[in-house]
């Protein structure tokens, strides 16, 4: 017996304003502008508005992962040991 399947669509990324992105990142809105100017956080145009720009939530969350603070005490985890020569 065959069951009807519906095509699955990827989840839509939600758009965030500068203030919302700043709150998630725990930085000032000005810092979000700097991240965008440096190319660290890509901007997208908000639909239906002329000059308004926003940020995709997946880009904001990816920035959190890639820019995670170092371990407590400022120590970074030790690098993996080198592989022995073959």
mmCIF file of C-alpha atoms in Angstrom:
data_model
loop_
_atom_site.group_PDB
_atom_site.id
_atom_site.type_symbol
_atom_site.label_atom_id
_atom_site.label_comp_id
_atom_site.label_asym_id
_atom_site.label_seq_id
_atom_site.Cartn_x
_atom_site.Cartn_y
_atom_site.Cartn_z
ATOM 1 C CA UNK A 1 0.000 0.000 0.000
ATOM 2 C CA UNK A 2 1.393 3.380 -1.000
ATOM 3 C CA UNK A 3 1.098 6.360 1.234
ATOM 4 C CA UNK A 4 0.907 9.871 -0.091
ATOM 5 C CA UNK A 5 3.993 11.899 0.622
ATOM 6 C CA UNK A 6 4.242 15.615 0.506
ATOM 7 C CA UNK A 7 7.444 17.298 -0.553
ATOM 8 C CA UNK A 8 9.319 18.595 2.412
ATOM 9 C CA UNK A 9 10.518 22.146 2.320
ATOM 10 C CA UNK A 10 13.512 23.301 4.288
ATOM 11 C CA UNK A 11 12.569 25.377 7.304
ATOM 12 C CA UNK A 12 12.446 29.064 6.508
ATOM 13 C CA UNK A 13 15.016 31.177 8.207
ATOM 14 C CA UNK A 14 13.477 33.931 10.239
ATOM 15 C CA UNK A 15 14.689 37.475 9.877
ATOM 16 C CA UNK A 16 15.965 39.443 12.832
ATOM 17 C CA UNK A 17 16.306 43.175 13.244
ATOM 18 C CA UNK A 18 19.566 44.715 14.381
ATOM 19 C CA UNK A 19 18.277 45.082 17.927
ATOM 20 C CA UNK A 20 17.084 41.472 18.040
ATOM 21 C CA UNK A 21 20.436 40.216 16.736
ATOM 22 C CA UNK A 22 22.246 42.365 19.305
ATOM 23 C CA UNK A 23 20.139 40.917 22.124
ATOM 24 C CA UNK A 24 20.860 37.341 21.030
ATOM 25 C CA UNK A 25 24.583 38.024 20.654
ATOM 26 C CA UNK A 26 24.651 40.049 23.898
ATOM 27 C CA UNK A 27 26.362 42.984 22.216
ATOM 28 C CA UNK A 28 25.315 46.515 21.347
ATOM 29 C CA UNK A 29 23.463 47.292 18.111
ATOM 30 C CA UNK A 30 26.561 49.232 17.039
ATOM 31 C CA UNK A 31 28.646 46.054 17.379
ATOM 32 C CA UNK A 32 26.193 44.275 15.058
ATOM 33 C CA UNK A 33 26.770 47.065 12.513
ATOM 34 C CA UNK A 34 30.521 46.541 12.846
ATOM 35 C CA UNK A 35 30.163 42.773 12.352
ATOM 36 C CA UNK A 36 28.205 43.472 9.170
ATOM 37 C CA UNK A 37 30.734 46.041 7.909
ATOM 38 C CA UNK A 38 33.582 43.562 8.498
ATOM 39 C CA UNK A 39 31.707 40.798 6.675
ATOM 40 C CA UNK A 40 31.394 38.679 9.813
ATOM 41 C CA UNK A 41 27.583 38.811 9.820
ATOM 42 C CA UNK A 42 25.827 38.987 6.428
ATOM 43 C CA UNK A 43 22.933 41.423 6.019
ATOM 44 C CA UNK A 44 19.704 40.844 4.089
ATOM 45 C CA UNK A 45 17.077 43.327 2.978
ATOM 46 C CA UNK A 46 13.871 43.158 4.949
ATOM 47 C CA UNK A 47 10.908 42.451 2.660
ATOM 48 C CA UNK A 48 8.609 45.323 1.812
ATOM 49 C CA UNK A 49 10.946 47.999 3.118
ATOM 50 C CA UNK A 50 13.279 50.269 1.248
ATOM 51 C CA UNK A 51 16.416 50.635 3.290
ATOM 52 C CA UNK A 52 15.789 48.303 6.204
ATOM 53 C CA UNK A 53 18.321 45.539 6.697
ATOM 54 C CA UNK A 54 18.104 42.477 8.867
ATOM 55 C CA UNK A 55 19.959 39.315 9.706
ATOM 56 C CA UNK A 56 19.082 35.646 9.310
ATOM 57 C CA UNK A 57 18.715 33.866 12.620
ATOM 58 C CA UNK A 58 20.875 30.980 11.386
ATOM 59 C CA UNK A 59 23.721 33.437 10.625
ATOM 60 C CA UNK A 60 23.421 34.970 14.091
ATOM 61 C CA UNK A 61 23.479 31.554 15.770
ATOM 62 C CA UNK A 62 26.392 30.427 13.577
ATOM 63 C CA UNK A 63 28.306 33.486 14.763
ATOM 64 C CA UNK A 64 27.709 32.427 18.360
ATOM 65 C CA UNK A 65 29.160 28.980 17.649
ATOM 66 C CA UNK A 66 32.207 30.230 15.757
ATOM 67 C CA UNK A 67 32.963 33.036 18.186
ATOM 68 C CA UNK A 68 32.491 31.097 21.424
ATOM 69 C CA UNK A 69 34.483 32.560 24.317
ATOM 70 C CA UNK A 70 37.518 30.688 25.588
ATOM 71 C CA UNK A 71 37.213 28.290 28.506
ATOM 72 C CA UNK A 72 36.875 29.757 32.025
ATOM 73 C CA UNK A 73 40.086 31.280 33.289
ATOM 74 C CA UNK A 74 41.098 32.256 29.763
ATOM 75 C CA UNK A 75 42.719 28.874 29.167
ATOM 76 C CA UNK A 76 42.115 27.257 25.838
ATOM 77 C CA UNK A 77 41.911 23.499 25.519
ATOM 78 C CA UNK A 78 45.248 21.936 24.639
ATOM 79 C CA UNK A 79 45.845 21.102 20.979
ATOM 80 C CA UNK A 80 45.658 17.445 19.986
ATOM 81 C CA UNK A 81 48.941 15.559 20.142
ATOM 82 C CA UNK A 82 50.869 15.307 16.872
ATOM 83 C CA UNK A 83 50.556 12.121 14.910
ATOM 84 C CA UNK A 84 53.571 9.828 15.091
ATOM 85 C CA UNK A 85 55.605 9.551 11.890
ATOM 86 C CA UNK A 86 54.791 6.519 9.777
#
